[in-house]
Coordinates of C-alpha atoms in Angstrom, one line a residue:
X281 CA 12.8 25.6 11.3
X282 CA 15.4 25.0 8.5
X283 CA 13.9 28.0 6.6
X284 CA 14.2 30.2 9.7
X285 CA 17.9 29.2 10.1
X286 CA 18.6 29.9 6.5
X287 CA 16.9 33.4 6.8
X288 CA 18.9 34.2 9.9
X289 CA 22.2 33.1 8.3
X290 CA 21.4 35.3 5.2
X291 CA 20.7 38.2 7.5
X292 CA 23.9 37.7 9.4
X293 CA 25.9 37.4 6.2
X294 CA 24.4 40.7 4.9
X295 CA 25.1 42.4 8.2
X296 CA 28.7 41.1 8.2
X297 CA 29.5 42.5 4.7
X298 CA 27.7 45.8 5.2
X299 CA 29.9 48.8 4.3
X300 CA 32.6 46.5 3.0
X301 CA 31.9 47.2 -0.6
X302 CA 33.3 50.1 -2.6
X303 CA 30.8 51.3 -5.2
X304 CA 32.2 53.1 -8.3
X305 CA 29.7 55.2 -10.2
X306 CA 30.1 55.8 -13.9
X307 CA 29.1 58.9 -15.8
X308 CA 29.8 60.4 -19.2
X309 CA 28.2 63.7 -20.0
X310 CA 26.6 65.8 -17.3
X311 CA 24.5 68.5 -19.0
X312 CA 20.9 69.4 -19.8
X313 CA 20.8 67.3 -22.9
X314 CA 22.1 64.2 -21.0
X315 CA 20.2 61.7 -18.9
X316 CA 22.3 63.1 -16.1
X317 CA 21.7 66.8 -15.6
X318 CA 23.8 69.1 -13.3
X319 CA 20.9 69.2 -10.9
X320 CA 20.7 65.4 -10.8
X321 CA 24.4 65.0 -10.4
X322 CA 24.3 67.5 -7.5
X323 CA 21.6 65.4 -5.8
X324 CA 23.9 62.4 -6.1
X325 CA 26.7 64.3 -4.4
X326 CA 24.3 65.5 -1.7
X327 CA 23.3 61.9 -0.9
X328 CA 27.0 60.9 -0.6
X329 CA 27.6 63.9 1.6
X330 CA 24.6 63.2 3.9
X331 CA 25.9 59.7 4.5
X332 CA 29.4 61.0 5.2
X333 CA 30.8 58.9 2.4
X334 CA 34.4 59.6 1.5
X335 CA 35.0 60.0 -2.3
X336 CA 38.3 58.6 -3.5
X337 CA 40.2 58.9 -6.8
X338 CA 41.2 55.7 -8.5
X339 CA 44.8 56.3 -7.5
X340 CA 43.9 56.7 -3.8
X341 CA 41.8 53.6 -3.9
X342 CA 44.8 51.7 -5.3
X343 CA 47.0 53.0 -2.5
X344 CA 44.4 51.9 0.0
X345 CA 43.9 55.4 1.3
X346 CA 41.2 54.9 4.0
X347 CA 38.8 52.8 1.8
X348 CA 36.3 52.3 4.6
X349 CA 32.9 54.1 4.0
X350 CA 34.1 55.2 0.5
X351 CA 32.8 55.5 -3.0
X352 CA 34.3 56.6 -6.4
X353 CA 32.9 58.9 -9.0
X354 CA 34.3 58.3 -12.5
X355 CA 33.6 60.0 -15.8
X356 CA 34.6 58.6 -19.1
X357 CA 35.9 60.4 -22.2
X358 CA 36.5 63.9 -20.9
X359 CA 33.7 66.2 -22.2
X360 CA 33.6 69.9 -21.7
X361 CA 30.7 69.7 -19.3
X362 CA 33.0 67.9 -16.9
X363 CA 34.7 71.3 -16.4
X364 CA 31.6 73.5 -16.8
X365 CA 29.3 71.6 -14.4
X366 CA 31.0 68.7 -12.6
X367 CA 34.1 70.5 -11.4
X368 CA 32.3 73.4 -9.7
X369 CA 30.1 70.8 -7.9
X370 CA 33.1 68.8 -6.8
X371 CA 34.6 72.0 -5.4
X372 CA 31.3 73.0 -3.7
X373 CA 31.1 69.6 -1.9
X374 CA 34.8 69.0 -1.6
X375 CA 34.5 65.6 -3.4
X376 CA 36.8 63.8 -5.7
X377 CA 36.5 62.1 -9.1
X378 CA 38.5 60.3 -11.7
X379 CA 38.2 61.1 -15.4
X380 CA 39.4 58.6 -18.1
X381 CA 40.5 60.6 -21.0
X382 CA 40.4 60.2 -24.8
X383 CA 43.3 62.4 -25.8
X384 CA 42.6 62.5 -29.5
X385 CA 40.0 65.2 -29.1
X386 CA 41.7 67.5 -26.6
X387 CA 43.1 70.9 -27.7
X388 CA 45.6 72.9 -25.8
X389 CA 43.2 75.8 -25.2
X390 CA 39.6 76.6 -26.2
X391 CA 38.9 79.4 -28.6
X392 CA 37.1 81.5 -25.9
X393 CA 33.9 81.5 -27.9
X394 CA 30.6 80.4 -26.3
X395 CA 30.2 76.6 -26.5
X396 CA 26.9 75.1 -27.4
X397 CA 27.0 71.6 -25.9
X398 CA 26.2 68.7 -28.2
X399 CA 25.3 65.1 -27.3
X400 CA 28.3 62.8 -27.3
X401 CA 27.2 61.0 -30.5
X402 CA 27.0 64.2 -32.4
X403 CA 30.2 65.6 -30.9
X404 CA 32.3 62.5 -31.6
X405 CA 31.0 62.2 -35.2
X406 CA 31.8 65.8 -35.9
X407 CA 35.3 65.4 -34.5
X408 CA 36.0 62.4 -36.7
X409 CA 34.7 64.2 -39.8
X410 CA 37.0 67.1 -38.9
X411 CA 39.9 64.7 -38.5
X412 CA 39.3 63.1 -41.9
X413 CA 39.1 66.4 -43.7
X414 CA 41.9 68.3 -41.8
X415 CA 44.0 65.7 -39.9
X416 CA 43.0 67.3 -36.5
X417 CA 40.3 66.0 -34.3
X418 CA 40.6 68.7 -31.6
X419 CA 37.1 69.5 -30.3
X420 CA 35.5 72.3 -28.2
X421 CA 33.1 69.6 -26.9
X422 CA 36.0 68.1 -25.0
X423 CA 38.1 69.5 -22.1
X424 CA 41.2 71.4 -23.1
X425 CA 44.7 70.7 -21.6
X426 CA 44.5 74.1 -19.9
X427 CA 41.3 73.0 -18.1
X428 CA 42.6 69.5 -17.3
X429 CA 45.7 71.0 -15.6
X430 CA 43.5 73.3 -13.5
X431 CA 41.3 70.3 -12.4
X432 CA 44.3 68.1 -11.7
X433 CA 46.1 70.8 -9.7
X434 CA 43.0 71.2 -7.5
X435 CA 43.7 67.7 -6.0
X436 CA 40.0 66.8 -6.6
X437 CA 40.3 65.2 -10.0
X438 CA 42.6 62.3 -11.2
X439 CA 43.1 61.8 -14.9
X440 CA 43.8 58.3 -16.3
X441 CA 43.8 56.5 -19.7
X442 CA 40.8 55.6 -21.8
X443 CA 42.6 55.1 -25.2
X444 CA 43.7 57.9 -27.6
X445 CA 41.0 57.6 -30.2
X446 CA 38.2 55.5 -28.6
X447 CA 37.6 53.9 -32.0
X448 CA 36.5 50.4 -33.2
X449 CA 37.8 47.6 -35.4
X450 CA 36.0 45.2 -37.7
X451 CA 36.0 41.9 -35.8
X452 CA 34.8 39.4 -38.5
X453 CA 33.8 39.4 -42.1
X454 CA 30.2 38.2 -41.7
X455 CA 27.8 40.6 -43.2
X456 CA 25.3 41.6 -40.5
X457 CA 23.2 44.3 -42.3
X458 CA 23.2 47.0 -45.0
X459 CA 23.4 50.8 -44.5
X460 CA 20.1 52.2 -45.8
X461 CA 21.2 55.8 -45.4
X462 CA 24.0 57.9 -43.9
X463 CA 23.2 56.5 -40.4
X464 CA 26.5 55.6 -38.9
X465 CA 28.2 56.7 -35.7
X466 CA 31.7 58.1 -35.2
X467 CA 33.3 54.6 -35.5
X468 CA 31.5 54.0 -38.8
X469 CA 32.7 57.4 -40.1
X470 CA 36.3 56.5 -39.0
X471 CA 36.2 53.0 -40.6
X472 CA 34.3 53.8 -43.8
X473 CA 35.4 57.4 -44.3
X474 CA 32.0 58.1 -45.8
X475 CA 28.8 56.1 -45.7
X476 CA 26.4 55.5 -48.6
X477 CA 23.2 53.5 -48.9
X478 CA 24.1 50.0 -49.8
X479 CA 27.4 49.9 -47.9
X480 CA 27.9 46.6 -45.9
X481 CA 27.7 46.5 -42.1
X482 CA 30.2 44.3 -40.3
X483 CA 30.5 43.4 -36.6
X484 CA 32.7 45.8 -34.6
X485 CA 34.4 45.8 -31.3
X486 CA 36.6 48.3 -29.4
X487 CA 40.0 48.6 -30.9
X488 CA 41.7 47.1 -27.7
X489 CA 39.7 43.9 -28.1
X490 CA 42.4 42.0 -30.0
X491 CA 42.8 41.2 -33.7
X492 CA 40.8 43.0 -36.3
X493 CA 40.2 43.2 -40.0
X494 CA 41.3 46.1 -42.2
X495 CA 39.0 46.5 -45.2
X496 CA 40.2 48.5 -48.1
X497 CA 37.8 51.5 -48.7
X498 CA 37.3 50.6 -52.4
X499 CA 35.5 47.4 -51.4
X500 CA 32.6 49.4 -49.9
X501 CA 32.0 51.1 -53.3
X502 CA 32.3 47.7 -55.0
X503 CA 29.7 46.2 -52.7
X504 CA 27.4 49.1 -53.0
X505 CA 27.4 48.7 -56.8
X506 CA 26.5 45.0 -56.3
X507 CA 23.8 45.9 -53.8
X508 CA 22.2 48.3 -56.3
X509 CA 22.2 45.7 -59.1
X510 CA 21.5 42.5 -57.3
X511 CA 20.2 43.0 -53.7
X512 CA 17.7 45.8 -53.7
X513 CA 14.3 44.4 -52.8
X514 CA 15.6 41.1 -51.4
X515 CA 14.4 40.0 -48.0
X516 CA 17.0 40.1 -45.3
X517 CA 17.7 36.3 -45.3
X518 CA 18.5 36.3 -49.0
X519 CA 20.3 39.6 -48.9
X520 CA 22.7 38.3 -46.2
X521 CA 23.2 35.0 -48.0
X522 CA 24.0 36.6 -51.4
X523 CA 26.0 39.4 -49.7
X524 CA 28.2 37.0 -47.8
X525 CA 28.9 35.0 -51.0
X526 CA 30.0 38.3 -52.7
X527 CA 32.3 39.0 -49.7
X528 CA 33.8 35.6 -49.8
X529 CA 34.5 36.0 -53.5
X530 CA 36.3 39.3 -53.0
X531 CA 37.8 39.3 -49.5
X532 CA 41.2 37.9 -50.7
X533 CA 41.8 41.2 -52.5
X534 CA 40.3 43.6 -50.1
X535 CA 40.4 42.2 -46.6
X536 CA 43.6 42.2 -44.4
X537 CA 43.4 40.0 -41.3
X538 CA 45.7 41.2 -38.5
X539 CA 48.1 38.9 -36.8
X540 CA 48.4 39.0 -33.0
X541 CA 51.7 40.9 -33.4
X542 CA 50.1 43.5 -35.7
X543 CA 47.1 43.9 -33.4
X544 CA 49.4 44.4 -30.4
X545 CA 51.5 47.0 -32.3
X546 CA 48.3 48.9 -33.2
X547 CA 47.1 48.8 -29.6
X548 CA 50.5 49.7 -28.2
X549 CA 50.8 52.7 -30.5
X550 CA 47.4 54.1 -29.5
X551 CA 47.9 53.5 -25.8
X552 CA 51.4 55.0 -25.6
X553 CA 50.1 58.1 -27.3
X554 CA 47.3 58.3 -24.8
X555 CA 49.6 57.7 -21.8
X556 CA 52.3 60.0 -22.9
X557 CA 50.0 62.9 -23.6
X558 CA 48.5 62.7 -20.1
X559 CA 51.8 62.3 -18.4
X560 CA 53.6 65.1 -20.3
X561 CA 50.8 67.6 -19.6
X562 CA 50.2 66.7 -15.9
X563 CA 53.6 65.3 -14.8
X564 CA 51.8 62.4 -13.1
X565 CA 52.0 58.7 -13.9
X566 CA 49.2 56.9 -15.8
X567 CA 48.6 53.6 -13.9
X568 CA 45.0 52.8 -14.8
X569 CA 43.2 52.0 -18.0
X570 CA 39.4 52.1 -18.7
X571 CA 38.3 49.9 -21.5
X572 CA 36.5 51.7 -24.4
X573 CA 32.9 50.4 -24.4
X574 CA 34.0 48.0 -21.7
X575 CA 35.4 45.6 -24.4
X576 CA 38.0 43.7 -22.6
X577 CA 40.7 41.3 -23.9
X578 CA 43.1 39.0 -22.0
X579 CA 45.9 39.6 -24.5
X580 CA 45.6 43.3 -24.1
X581 CA 45.7 43.1 -20.3
X582 CA 49.1 41.4 -20.5
X583 CA 50.3 44.0 -23.1
X584 CA 49.1 47.0 -21.1
X585 CA 50.6 45.6 -17.8
X586 CA 53.9 45.5 -19.5
X587 CA 53.5 49.2 -20.4
X588 CA 52.9 50.1 -16.7
X589 CA 49.1 49.7 -16.1
X590 CA 48.2 48.5 -12.6
X591 CA 44.4 48.4 -12.8
X592 CA 41.7 47.9 -15.4
X593 CA 38.3 49.6 -15.1
X594 CA 35.3 48.0 -16.8
X595 CA 31.6 48.6 -17.4
X596 CA 30.7 45.3 -15.6
X597 CA 28.2 46.0 -12.9
X598 CA 28.7 45.2 -9.2
X599 CA 30.8 46.4 -6.3
X600 CA 34.5 46.0 -5.3
X601 CA 36.2 45.1 -2.0
X602 CA 38.7 47.0 -0.1
X603 CA 41.4 44.9 -1.9
X604 CA 39.8 44.3 -5.3
X605 CA 40.7 42.3 -8.4
X606 CA 42.6 45.1 -10.3
X607 CA 42.2 43.2 -13.5
X608 CA 38.5 43.9 -13.4
X609 CA 37.2 46.9 -11.4
X610 CA 33.4 47.0 -11.6
X611 CA 31.3 50.1 -11.9
X612 CA 27.6 51.1 -11.8
X613 CA 25.9 53.0 -14.6
X614 CA 22.2 53.6 -14.9
X615 CA 20.7 55.4 -17.9
X616 CA 18.0 56.9 -15.7
X617 CA 19.9 57.6 -12.5
X618 CA 17.2 59.1 -10.4
X619 CA 18.0 60.0 -6.7
X620 CA 16.0 57.0 -5.6
X621 CA 17.8 54.6 -7.9
X622 CA 21.1 56.1 -6.8
X623 CA 20.2 55.5 -3.2
X624 CA 19.2 51.9 -3.9
X625 CA 22.4 51.2 -5.8
X626 CA 24.5 52.9 -3.1
X627 CA 22.8 50.7 -0.5
X628 CA 23.3 47.5 -2.4
X629 CA 26.9 48.1 -3.5
X630 CA 28.2 49.4 -0.2
X631 CA 27.4 45.8 1.0
X632 CA 30.0 43.5 -0.4
X633 CA 27.7 40.5 -0.4
X634 CA 24.7 42.2 -2.1
X635 CA 27.0 44.1 -4.5
X636 CA 28.7 40.9 -5.7
X637 CA 25.2 39.2 -6.0
X638 CA 24.1 42.2 -8.0
X639 CA 27.1 41.9 -10.3
X640 CA 26.5 38.2 -10.8
X641 CA 22.8 38.7 -11.6
X642 CA 23.6 41.5 -14.0

């Protein structure tokens, strides 16, 4: 009898919270090299259309523009395929999206040459290499300001902040591994300038996640020389033990530990550049910030609120209510977002109770 009552109560709760959740779907690239192809993305839009779900921009959601039976489509970074494939589909189905921009890589106009789309890892690494050699990170793999203006003026796409560079910082001085070849990503290229076998690996976090460590480039060559002479052939336990002793011996001369003030100034400089570029090109306010890699920080929330940010978008899974916690907007991203998985996630996260449970379990 008690079990039956519990089951009935659970069913009633689920029914009560049905269609009271606002699911926000997260995408990056949409192309034939990505896990999300244009055909698959279109199937997602067709599912939303069939269910008569209203798509909102993040700005409309904040203004409480008819949030009932709604969902959000968001795309991070601002890749060229957002214009080539996503924008035409939004127009076809009259749906809206929000793109969180990394402005460091955006050019005024594209060259007009045919663009061969690259994976985001390759595209970003090449852009940073270009920046280190020329001082300019503008990339044809990203949207241009000309395209961004067109998308914004359509009324279908909202553009908000995602940091200027989308780079990382060293978070502590504990050696975690050794580079065995030129295997780094764009953040490694940015931090190390170049990578050689024997360079030390340190833990990294998104550059908005508080205080970091600045390591002078000459230390990496110093460590590499020590690695070649003393560490080659050591098992990992001994390698890390000896490597950390070497770091401890030399960090006074090569490691600079940021104060809270210095970290805040670094973050503020990057964010204001990001914000100003978007506002100057689109003549619209930037009110929302999407954390790079989802790496959040309480100190940065206070800092960015003082600079005009009203809402913070995360990579934490789960749903949101009609009147959400704007310090932590949740989103849904699946690496293999099949139509079936999309339908399941849509069903779960349109229900406020099930969506919150999903977020808690995730």
